[in-house]
């Protein structure tokens, strides 16, 4: 019996997060035994170059010595106290330094918790119920946000999940990403009822779609005009596209930011934070309730802090960005050489590629119109060549500090061979 078949006997669908099941690409998922640097070792004895990086957190590379030591030291001092520790303050301080729009922060355990709590906070702070999100953006799986969502939900064709009460779903207004006019129209009609806009400033859950000039600016000005809260979901882009996230690149200050992935360095941490006056509405200072036994867990704080400290090395983002660009441009080159249409994007250590001649990709409809059959063939060709990309055409990819010239050029020469087979 395969490892996946055995897992399916006990675990729903054989996986603990749907996109891992390979449902969109076919075949059985690879089971990982261990990982070091840019490489994964599988249970069936293969060594693979990894561009998933645990879906983003492993920016320093897998099992980085400083992070492992920090976690071991923390574990030896006790696994969990459910009481304040200095480690929480140190990580909070570091995050506030990296992202100056965050004046106060609250640690939680997953990106879903961070976005769910930020939405509740925005509703409680404004006394309004309606929220705006964008089709193809994914903000975790809480009820208000699982409507026309991206990521695994889009991959499996269930962007709006059964089980979300209609009464709640009707407060979520979903608009087209990169369409500021639609946002202005909705605010003109319902502005006094809108609590917040939540957006991935670079959408990473419908592949990778950057904002067009003026889009984020329009969100900022509409929120200012109608006193709604602007939430940037930087779970994916935070510390990934730049030290200060997408808000640093586009120079827009959100009111609240949600973080996850890198902030826990590979352990389950996430956070939400922002303007001090808004964060003052969270219990115990204010009436909006939010809590968690494992929030701010000492092992997780240690991993997060060691990871953020690793990002402070001079030139870190310049070299990460250069290698990611080399990969993305290299993929575009080999695709062009093989006559296969491919649109690529890259920022910091994040990249995307869409099998489409319609680039640059800026709209959800362009992503969903792309050739998913070519993606499926490319994915399996690369997997058979021991290069591990996300098993979904709708997920961004990640390069780490451990991906050197050798890994990138090896990936590109394997990709050249795979692209050559795609047309036949
Ligand atoms: N939704 C996550 C990526 N955007 C995938 C999480 C996982 O399967 O681990």
CSV table of C-alpha atoms and ligand atoms in Angstrom, one decimal:
chain,number,residue,atom,x,y,z
A,1,UNK,CA,0.0,0.0,0.0
A,2,UNK,CA,1.3,3.5,-0.9
A,3,UNK,CA,2.0,6.0,1.9
A,4,UNK,CA,-0.9,8.1,0.6
A,5,UNK,CA,-3.3,5.2,0.6
A,6,UNK,CA,-2.3,4.4,4.1
A,7,UNK,CA,-2.7,8.1,5.1
A,8,UNK,CA,-6.2,8.1,3.6
A,9,UNK,CA,-7.3,5.3,5.9
A,10,UNK,CA,-6.9,7.7,8.9
A,11,UNK,CA,-6.7,11.3,7.6
A,12,UNK,CA,-9.5,12.9,5.7
A,13,UNK,CA,-8.4,13.0,2.1
A,14,UNK,CA,-5.0,11.8,3.3
A,15,UNK,CA,-3.8,15.3,3.9
A,16,UNK,CA,-4.1,18.0,6.5
A,17,UNK,CA,-4.5,20.8,3.9
A,18,UNK,CA,-6.3,20.1,0.6
A,19,UNK,CA,-3.9,21.6,-2.0
A,20,UNK,CA,-1.2,19.0,-0.8
A,21,UNK,CA,-3.3,16.1,-2.2
A,22,UNK,CA,-2.3,16.7,-5.8
A,23,UNK,CA,-6.0,16.7,-6.8
A,24,UNK,CA,-5.4,19.3,-9.5
A,25,UNK,CA,-2.3,17.7,-11.1
A,26,UNK,CA,-3.1,14.0,-10.6
A,27,UNK,CA,-1.0,11.3,-9.1
A,28,UNK,CA,-0.1,10.9,-5.5
A,29,UNK,CA,1.7,13.5,-3.3
A,30,UNK,CA,5.3,13.1,-2.4
A,31,UNK,CA,6.0,12.3,1.2
A,32,UNK,CA,8.8,14.3,2.7
A,33,UNK,CA,11.3,12.7,5.1
A,34,UNK,CA,13.6,15.7,5.8
A,35,UNK,CA,14.9,18.9,4.3
A,36,UNK,CA,18.1,20.9,4.4
A,37,UNK,CA,18.8,24.2,2.7
A,38,UNK,CA,17.1,24.2,-0.7
A,39,UNK,CA,16.7,20.5,-0.9
A,40,UNK,CA,14.0,18.0,0.2
A,41,UNK,CA,14.6,14.3,0.9
A,42,UNK,CA,11.5,12.2,0.1
A,43,UNK,CA,10.4,9.0,1.8
A,44,UNK,CA,11.2,7.1,-1.4
A,45,UNK,CA,14.8,8.3,-1.3
A,46,UNK,CA,14.8,11.1,-3.8
A,47,UNK,CA,16.6,14.5,-3.4
A,48,UNK,CA,14.6,17.4,-4.8
A,49,UNK,CA,15.1,21.1,-5.3
A,50,UNK,CA,12.3,22.7,-3.4
A,51,UNK,CA,10.4,25.8,-4.5
A,52,UNK,CA,7.5,25.4,-2.1
A,53,UNK,CA,9.5,26.2,1.1
A,54,UNK,CA,6.6,25.0,3.3
A,55,UNK,CA,4.4,27.5,1.3
A,56,UNK,CA,6.6,30.4,2.2
A,57,UNK,CA,8.1,30.3,5.7
A,58,UNK,CA,11.5,28.8,4.8
A,59,UNK,CA,13.1,32.0,3.5
A,60,UNK,CA,16.5,31.1,5.1
A,61,UNK,CA,16.4,27.6,3.8
A,62,UNK,CA,15.3,24.4,5.5
A,63,UNK,CA,16.7,23.5,9.0
A,64,UNK,CA,18.8,26.7,9.2
A,65,UNK,CA,21.3,26.2,12.0
A,66,UNK,CA,20.5,29.5,13.8
A,67,UNK,CA,16.7,28.7,13.8
A,68,UNK,CA,17.2,25.1,14.9
A,69,UNK,CA,19.5,26.2,17.8
A,70,UNK,CA,17.0,28.9,18.9
A,71,UNK,CA,14.2,26.3,19.0
A,72,UNK,CA,16.3,23.8,20.9
A,73,UNK,CA,17.3,26.4,23.4
A,74,UNK,CA,13.7,27.5,23.9
A,75,UNK,CA,12.5,23.8,24.2
A,76,UNK,CA,15.0,23.1,26.9
A,77,UNK,CA,13.5,26.0,28.9
A,78,UNK,CA,9.9,24.6,28.6
A,79,UNK,CA,7.4,24.1,25.8
A,80,UNK,CA,4.5,26.3,26.7
A,81,UNK,CA,3.5,28.5,29.7
A,82,UNK,CA,0.3,30.3,28.6
A,83,UNK,CA,1.8,33.4,30.3
A,84,UNK,CA,3.9,36.3,29.0
A,85,UNK,CA,7.5,35.8,28.0
A,86,UNK,CA,10.2,38.2,26.9
A,87,UNK,CA,10.5,36.3,23.6
A,88,UNK,CA,7.0,37.6,22.6
A,89,UNK,CA,8.1,41.2,23.2
A,90,UNK,CA,11.3,40.8,21.3
A,91,UNK,CA,9.6,39.3,18.2
A,92,UNK,CA,6.8,42.0,18.4
A,93,UNK,CA,9.5,44.7,18.6
A,94,UNK,CA,11.3,43.3,15.6
A,95,UNK,CA,8.1,43.1,13.5
A,96,UNK,CA,7.3,46.7,14.4
A,97,UNK,CA,10.8,47.8,13.3
A,98,UNK,CA,10.5,46.0,10.0
A,99,UNK,CA,6.9,47.3,9.3
A,100,UNK,CA,6.5,50.8,10.8
A,101,UNK,CA,2.7,50.8,10.0
A,102,UNK,CA,2.4,48.3,12.9
A,103,UNK,CA,2.3,50.2,16.1
A,104,UNK,CA,0.8,47.3,18.2
A,105,UNK,CA,0.6,43.6,17.4
A,106,UNK,CA,-1.1,40.5,18.6
A,107,UNK,CA,0.4,37.0,18.0
A,108,UNK,CA,-1.8,34.1,16.9
A,109,UNK,CA,-1.1,30.6,15.5
A,110,UNK,CA,-2.2,30.6,11.9
A,111,UNK,CA,-2.8,33.0,9.0
A,112,UNK,CA,-6.5,32.1,9.2
A,113,UNK,CA,-6.7,33.2,12.8
A,114,UNK,CA,-4.9,36.5,11.9
A,115,UNK,CA,-7.3,37.4,9.1
A,116,UNK,CA,-10.4,36.3,11.0
A,117,UNK,CA,-9.3,38.4,14.0
A,118,UNK,CA,-8.4,41.4,11.9
A,119,UNK,CA,-11.9,41.3,10.3
A,120,UNK,CA,-13.6,41.1,13.7
A,121,UNK,CA,-11.5,43.9,14.9
A,122,UNK,CA,-12.3,46.1,11.9
A,123,UNK,CA,-16.1,45.3,12.4
A,124,UNK,CA,-15.9,46.0,16.1
A,125,UNK,CA,-13.9,49.2,15.7
A,126,UNK,CA,-16.1,50.7,12.9
A,127,UNK,CA,-19.5,49.3,14.2
A,128,UNK,CA,-20.1,48.1,10.6
A,129,UNK,CA,-20.7,44.6,9.1
A,130,UNK,CA,-19.8,44.7,5.4
A,131,UNK,CA,-16.4,43.8,4.1
A,132,UNK,CA,-14.8,44.0,0.7
A,133,UNK,CA,-12.4,41.3,-0.6
A,134,UNK,CA,-11.2,40.4,-4.1
A,135,UNK,CA,-11.8,37.4,-6.2
A,136,UNK,CA,-8.9,35.0,-6.2
A,137,UNK,CA,-7.4,36.5,-3.1
A,138,UNK,CA,-7.3,34.0,-0.2
A,139,UNK,CA,-7.3,35.0,3.4
A,140,UNK,CA,-7.6,31.7,5.2
A,141,UNK,CA,-10.7,29.6,5.7
A,142,UNK,CA,-12.9,31.6,8.2
A,143,UNK,CA,-16.5,32.0,7.2
A,144,UNK,CA,-16.6,35.6,6.1
A,145,UNK,CA,-13.5,35.1,3.9
A,146,UNK,CA,-14.2,31.8,2.2
A,147,UNK,CA,-16.1,33.4,-0.6
A,148,UNK,CA,-14.7,33.4,-4.2
A,149,UNK,CA,-11.4,32.6,-2.6
A,150,UNK,CA,-8.1,31.6,-4.2
A,151,UNK,CA,-5.4,29.0,-3.1
A,152,UNK,CA,-6.5,25.4,-2.4
A,153,UNK,CA,-10.2,26.5,-2.6
A,154,UNK,CA,-9.7,27.7,-6.2
A,155,UNK,CA,-7.4,24.7,-7.0
A,156,UNK,CA,-10.2,22.3,-6.1
A,157,UNK,CA,-12.9,24.4,-7.7
A,158,UNK,CA,-14.8,25.3,-4.5
A,159,UNK,CA,-13.9,29.0,-4.1
A,160,UNK,CA,-17.2,29.5,-2.1
A,161,UNK,CA,-17.5,26.7,0.4
A,162,UNK,CA,-20.8,25.1,1.5
A,163,UNK,CA,-21.2,25.6,5.3
A,164,UNK,CA,-20.8,29.3,5.2
A,165,UNK,CA,-24.2,30.8,6.5
A,166,UNK,CA,-25.9,32.9,3.8
A,167,UNK,CA,-26.6,35.6,6.4
A,168,UNK,CA,-22.8,36.0,6.9
A,169,UNK,CA,-21.8,35.6,3.3
A,170,UNK,CA,-24.1,38.4,2.2
A,171,UNK,CA,-21.9,40.9,4.2
A,172,UNK,CA,-18.9,39.9,2.0
A,173,UNK,CA,-18.6,41.9,-1.2
A,174,UNK,CA,-16.3,40.4,-3.7
A,175,UNK,CA,-14.8,42.6,-6.4
A,176,UNK,CA,-12.3,42.1,-9.2
A,177,UNK,CA,-8.6,42.6,-8.2
A,178,UNK,CA,-7.0,45.6,-10.0
A,179,UNK,CA,-10.4,47.2,-10.7
A,180,UNK,CA,-10.4,50.5,-8.6
A,181,UNK,CA,-13.6,51.8,-10.4
A,182,UNK,CA,-15.6,48.8,-9.0
A,183,UNK,CA,-14.3,49.7,-5.5
A,184,UNK,CA,-15.3,53.4,-5.9
A,185,UNK,CA,-18.8,52.4,-7.1
A,186,UNK,CA,-19.4,50.1,-4.1
A,187,UNK,CA,-18.2,52.8,-1.7
A,188,UNK,CA,-20.4,55.4,-3.3
A,189,UNK,CA,-23.4,53.2,-2.7
A,190,UNK,CA,-22.6,51.4,0.6
A,191,UNK,CA,-19.6,53.4,2.1
A,192,UNK,CA,-21.2,54.0,5.5
A,193,UNK,CA,-21.8,50.2,6.0
A,194,UNK,CA,-18.3,49.0,5.0
A,195,UNK,CA,-16.0,48.0,7.9
A,196,UNK,CA,-12.9,47.2,5.8
A,197,UNK,CA,-11.2,46.2,2.7
A,198,UNK,CA,-8.9,43.1,2.9
A,199,UNK,CA,-6.5,42.6,0.1
A,200,UNK,CA,-3.3,40.7,-0.7
A,201,UNK,CA,-1.3,43.6,-2.0
A,202,UNK,CA,0.5,41.2,-4.3
A,203,UNK,CA,-2.0,38.4,-4.9
A,204,UNK,CA,-0.2,35.1,-4.2
A,205,UNK,CA,-3.1,32.7,-4.1
A,206,UNK,CA,-4.1,33.0,-7.8
A,207,UNK,CA,-0.6,32.4,-8.9
A,208,UNK,CA,1.2,35.8,-8.5
A,209,UNK,CA,-0.6,38.9,-9.6
A,210,UNK,CA,0.9,42.3,-8.7
A,211,UNK,CA,-1.3,45.4,-8.3
A,212,UNK,CA,-1.5,47.8,-11.2
A,213,UNK,CA,-0.3,51.4,-10.5
A,214,UNK,CA,-3.1,53.2,-8.7
A,215,UNK,CA,-5.0,50.2,-7.4
A,216,UNK,CA,-3.7,50.1,-3.8
A,217,UNK,CA,-3.7,53.9,-3.8
A,218,UNK,CA,-7.5,53.9,-4.6
A,219,UNK,CA,-8.1,51.4,-1.8
A,220,UNK,CA,-6.3,53.7,0.6
A,221,UNK,CA,-8.2,56.8,-0.5
A,222,UNK,CA,-11.6,55.1,-0.4
A,223,UNK,CA,-11.0,53.8,3.1
A,224,UNK,CA,-9.8,57.3,4.2
A,225,UNK,CA,-12.8,58.9,2.7
A,226,UNK,CA,-15.4,56.5,4.2
A,227,UNK,CA,-13.5,55.8,7.5
A,228,UNK,CA,-13.2,52.1,6.7
A,229,UNK,CA,-10.2,50.0,7.7
A,230,UNK,CA,-7.6,49.0,5.1
A,231,UNK,CA,-6.2,45.5,5.8
A,232,UNK,CA,-3.2,44.3,3.9
A,233,UNK,CA,-3.0,40.5,4.1
A,234,UNK,CA,0.8,40.0,4.0
A,235,UNK,CA,0.8,36.4,5.3
A,236,UNK,CA,2.5,35.5,2.1
A,237,UNK,CA,4.3,38.7,1.1
A,238,UNK,CA,5.4,39.9,4.6
A,239,UNK,CA,9.2,39.8,4.8
A,240,UNK,CA,9.1,37.8,1.6
A,241,UNK,CA,9.0,40.4,-1.2
A,242,UNK,CA,10.9,43.0,0.8
A,243,UNK,CA,11.9,43.3,4.5
A,244,UNK,CA,8.9,45.6,5.0
A,245,UNK,CA,6.6,43.5,2.8
A,246,UNK,CA,4.6,44.8,-0.1
A,247,UNK,CA,3.6,47.9,1.8
A,248,UNK,CA,7.3,48.9,1.7
A,249,UNK,CA,7.5,48.3,-2.1
A,250,UNK,CA,4.4,50.3,-2.9
A,251,UNK,CA,4.8,52.8,-0.1
A,252,UNK,CA,1.2,52.4,1.1
A,253,UNK,CA,0.4,52.3,4.8
A,254,UNK,CA,-2.5,49.9,5.6
A,255,UNK,CA,-4.4,50.4,8.9
A,256,UNK,CA,-3.9,46.7,9.8
A,257,UNK,CA,-1.6,44.1,8.5
A,258,UNK,CA,-1.9,40.3,8.8
A,259,UNK,CA,1.2,38.2,8.9
A,260,UNK,CA,2.0,34.5,9.0
A,261,UNK,CA,4.5,32.0,7.4
A,262,UNK,CA,7.9,33.7,7.7
A,263,UNK,CA,6.9,35.3,11.1
A,264,UNK,CA,7.1,31.8,12.6
A,265,UNK,CA,10.2,30.7,10.8
A,266,UNK,CA,8.5,27.3,10.0
A,267,UNK,CA,6.6,26.9,13.3
A,268,UNK,CA,2.9,27.9,13.6
A,269,UNK,CA,3.0,31.6,14.3
A,270,UNK,CA,0.9,34.4,12.7
A,271,UNK,CA,0.0,37.9,13.8
A,272,UNK,CA,-2.2,40.9,13.1
A,273,UNK,CA,-1.3,44.5,14.0
A,274,UNK,CA,-1.4,48.1,13.0
A,275,UNK,CA,-2.7,51.4,14.2
A,276,UNK,CA,-2.5,51.7,18.0
A,277,UNK,CA,-6.0,53.3,18.2
A,278,UNK,CA,-7.6,50.4,16.3
A,279,UNK,CA,-5.6,47.7,18.2
A,280,UNK,CA,-6.8,49.3,21.5
A,281,UNK,CA,-10.2,47.8,20.7
A,282,UNK,CA,-8.8,44.3,21.2
A,283,UNK,CA,-9.4,42.7,24.6
A,284,UNK,CA,-8.2,43.3,27.3
A,285,UNK,CA,-7.9,47.0,26.4
A,286,UNK,CA,-11.1,47.0,24.4
A,287,UNK,CA,-14.3,45.0,23.8
A,288,UNK,CA,-13.4,42.9,20.7
A,289,UNK,CA,-12.5,39.4,22.0
A,290,UNK,CA,-9.6,37.4,20.7
A,291,UNK,CA,-7.5,34.8,22.6
A,292,UNK,CA,-5.4,31.6,22.2
A,293,UNK,CA,-3.7,29.1,24.6
A,294,UNK,CA,-0.7,28.7,22.2
A,295,UNK,CA,-0.5,32.3,21.0
A,296,UNK,CA,3.0,33.5,21.5
A,297,UNK,CA,4.3,30.0,22.2
A,298,UNK,CA,8.0,30.3,23.2
A,299,UNK,CA,9.4,27.8,20.6
A,300,UNK,CA,7.5,29.6,17.9
A,301,UNK,CA,8.6,33.0,19.0
A,302,UNK,CA,12.2,31.8,19.1
A,303,UNK,CA,12.0,30.4,15.5
A,304,UNK,CA,10.3,33.6,14.3
A,305,UNK,CA,12.9,35.9,15.9
A,306,UNK,CA,15.9,33.9,14.7
A,307,UNK,CA,14.4,34.0,11.2
A,308,UNK,CA,13.8,37.7,11.2
A,309,UNK,CA,17.3,38.3,12.5
A,310,UNK,CA,18.6,36.3,9.6
A,311,UNK,CA,16.9,38.7,7.2
A,312,UNK,CA,18.9,41.6,8.6
A,313,UNK,CA,22.1,40.5,6.9
A,314,UNK,CA,23.2,43.4,4.6
A,315,UNK,CA,22.4,42.7,1.0
A,316,UNK,CA,20.0,39.8,1.9
A,317,UNK,CA,17.1,41.0,-0.2
A,318,UNK,CA,19.2,42.2,-3.1
A,319,UNK,CA,20.7,38.7,-3.5
A,320,UNK,CA,17.4,36.9,-2.9
A,321,UNK,CA,15.7,39.1,-5.4
A,322,UNK,CA,18.5,38.6,-8.0
A,323,UNK,CA,18.3,34.8,-7.8
A,324,UNK,CA,14.5,34.7,-7.9
A,325,UNK,CA,14.6,37.0,-11.0
A,326,UNK,CA,17.2,34.7,-12.6
A,327,UNK,CA,14.9,31.7,-12.1
A,328,UNK,CA,11.8,33.5,-13.4
A,329,UNK,CA,13.5,35.0,-16.4
A,330,UNK,CA,15.3,31.7,-17.0
A,331,UNK,CA,11.9,29.9,-17.1
A,332,UNK,CA,10.5,32.5,-19.5
A,333,UNK,CA,13.6,32.0,-21.7
A,334,UNK,CA,13.4,28.3,-21.9
A,335,UNK,CA,9.7,28.4,-22.5
A,336,UNK,CA,10.2,30.9,-25.3
A,337,UNK,CA,12.9,28.6,-26.8
A,338,UNK,CA,10.4,25.7,-26.8
A,339,UNK,CA,7.6,27.9,-28.2
A,340,UNK,CA,5.5,27.5,-25.0
A,341,UNK,CA,3.6,30.7,-23.9
A,342,UNK,CA,4.6,31.6,-20.3
A,343,UNK,CA,4.0,34.8,-18.3
A,344,UNK,CA,6.3,35.2,-15.3
A,345,UNK,CA,6.4,37.4,-12.2
A,346,UNK,CA,9.0,37.9,-9.4
A,347,UNK,CA,9.4,40.1,-6.4
A,348,UNK,CA,12.0,39.5,-3.6
A,349,UNK,CA,11.9,35.7,-3.0
A,350,UNK,CA,8.5,35.1,-4.5
A,351,UNK,CA,7.6,34.2,-8.1
A,352,UNK,CA,4.8,33.0,-10.3
A,353,UNK,CA,4.4,31.5,-13.8
A,354,UNK,CA,1.2,31.2,-15.8
A,355,UNK,CA,0.9,29.2,-19.0
A,356,UNK,CA,-0.6,32.0,-21.0
A,357,UNK,CA,0.2,34.2,-24.0
A,358,UNK,CA,-1.9,36.9,-22.5
A,359,UNK,CA,0.7,38.3,-20.1
A,360,UNK,CA,1.4,40.4,-18.1
A,361,UNK,CA,-1.2,38.7,-15.9
A,362,UNK,CA,-3.1,41.3,-13.9
A,363,UNK,CA,-6.7,40.0,-13.6
A,364,UNK,CA,-8.3,36.9,-12.1
A,365,UNK,CA,-10.0,36.1,-15.4
A,366,UNK,CA,-6.5,35.9,-17.1
A,367,UNK,CA,-5.3,33.4,-14.5
A,368,UNK,CA,-8.4,31.2,-14.8
A,369,UNK,CA,-8.2,31.2,-18.6
A,370,UNK,CA,-4.6,29.9,-18.5
A,371,UNK,CA,-3.7,26.5,-19.8
A,372,UNK,CA,-3.8,24.2,-16.7
A,373,UNK,CA,-3.2,21.1,-18.8
A,374,UNK,CA,0.2,22.4,-19.8
A,375,UNK,CA,0.9,23.3,-16.2
A,376,UNK,CA,0.0,19.8,-15.1
A,377,UNK,CA,2.4,18.3,-17.7
A,378,UNK,CA,5.1,20.7,-16.7
A,379,UNK,CA,4.6,20.0,-13.0
A,380,UNK,CA,4.9,16.3,-13.4
A,381,UNK,CA,7.9,16.7,-15.8
A,382,UNK,CA,9.7,18.7,-13.2
A,383,UNK,CA,8.7,16.4,-10.4
A,384,UNK,CA,10.1,13.4,-12.3
A,385,UNK,CA,13.3,15.5,-12.7
A,386,UNK,CA,13.4,16.0,-8.9
A,387,UNK,CA,12.3,19.7,-8.9
A,388,UNK,CA,9.4,20.4,-6.5
A,389,UNK,CA,7.0,23.2,-7.5
A,390,UNK,CA,3.6,23.8,-5.9
A,391,UNK,CA,1.0,21.2,-7.1
A,392,UNK,CA,-1.4,23.9,-8.2
A,393,UNK,CA,-1.4,26.4,-11.1
A,394,UNK,CA,-2.8,29.0,-8.6
A,395,UNK,CA,0.0,29.1,-6.0
A,396,UNK,CA,3.1,31.3,-6.0
A,397,UNK,CA,6.5,29.8,-5.7
A,398,UNK,CA,9.3,30.6,-3.2
A,399,UNK,CA,13.1,30.9,-3.4
A,400,UNK,CA,15.2,30.8,-0.2
A,401,UNK,CA,18.6,32.2,0.7
A,402,UNK,CA,19.9,28.6,0.4
A,403,UNK,CA,19.1,28.5,-3.3
A,404,UNK,CA,22.4,29.2,-4.9
A,405,UNK,CA,23.6,29.5,-8.6
A,406,UNK,CA,23.9,25.7,-8.7
A,407,UNK,CA,20.3,25.0,-7.7
A,408,UNK,CA,18.9,27.7,-10.1
A,409,UNK,CA,21.0,26.6,-13.1
A,410,UNK,CA,20.3,23.0,-12.4
A,411,UNK,CA,16.5,23.8,-12.3
A,412,UNK,CA,16.7,25.7,-15.6
A,413,UNK,CA,18.5,22.9,-17.4
A,414,UNK,CA,16.0,20.4,-16.1
A,415,UNK,CA,13.1,22.8,-17.1
A,416,UNK,CA,14.6,23.1,-20.6
A,417,UNK,CA,14.3,19.4,-21.1
A,418,UNK,CA,10.8,19.4,-19.7
A,419,UNK,CA,9.6,22.3,-21.9
A,420,UNK,CA,10.9,20.5,-24.9
A,421,UNK,CA,8.5,17.7,-24.3
A,422,UNK,CA,5.4,19.9,-23.7
A,423,UNK,CA,4.5,20.5,-27.4
A,424,UNK,CA,4.8,16.9,-28.4
B,1,LIG,N1,-3.1,27.7,1.4
B,1,LIG,C1,-1.7,27.4,1.5
B,1,LIG,C2,-1.0,28.1,0.4
B,1,LIG,N2,-1.4,29.3,0.0
B,1,LIG,C3,-1.4,26.0,1.5
B,1,LIG,C4,-1.2,25.5,2.8
B,1,LIG,C5,-0.7,24.0,2.9
B,1,LIG,O1,-1.2,23.2,2.2
B,1,LIG,O2,0.2,23.8,3.6
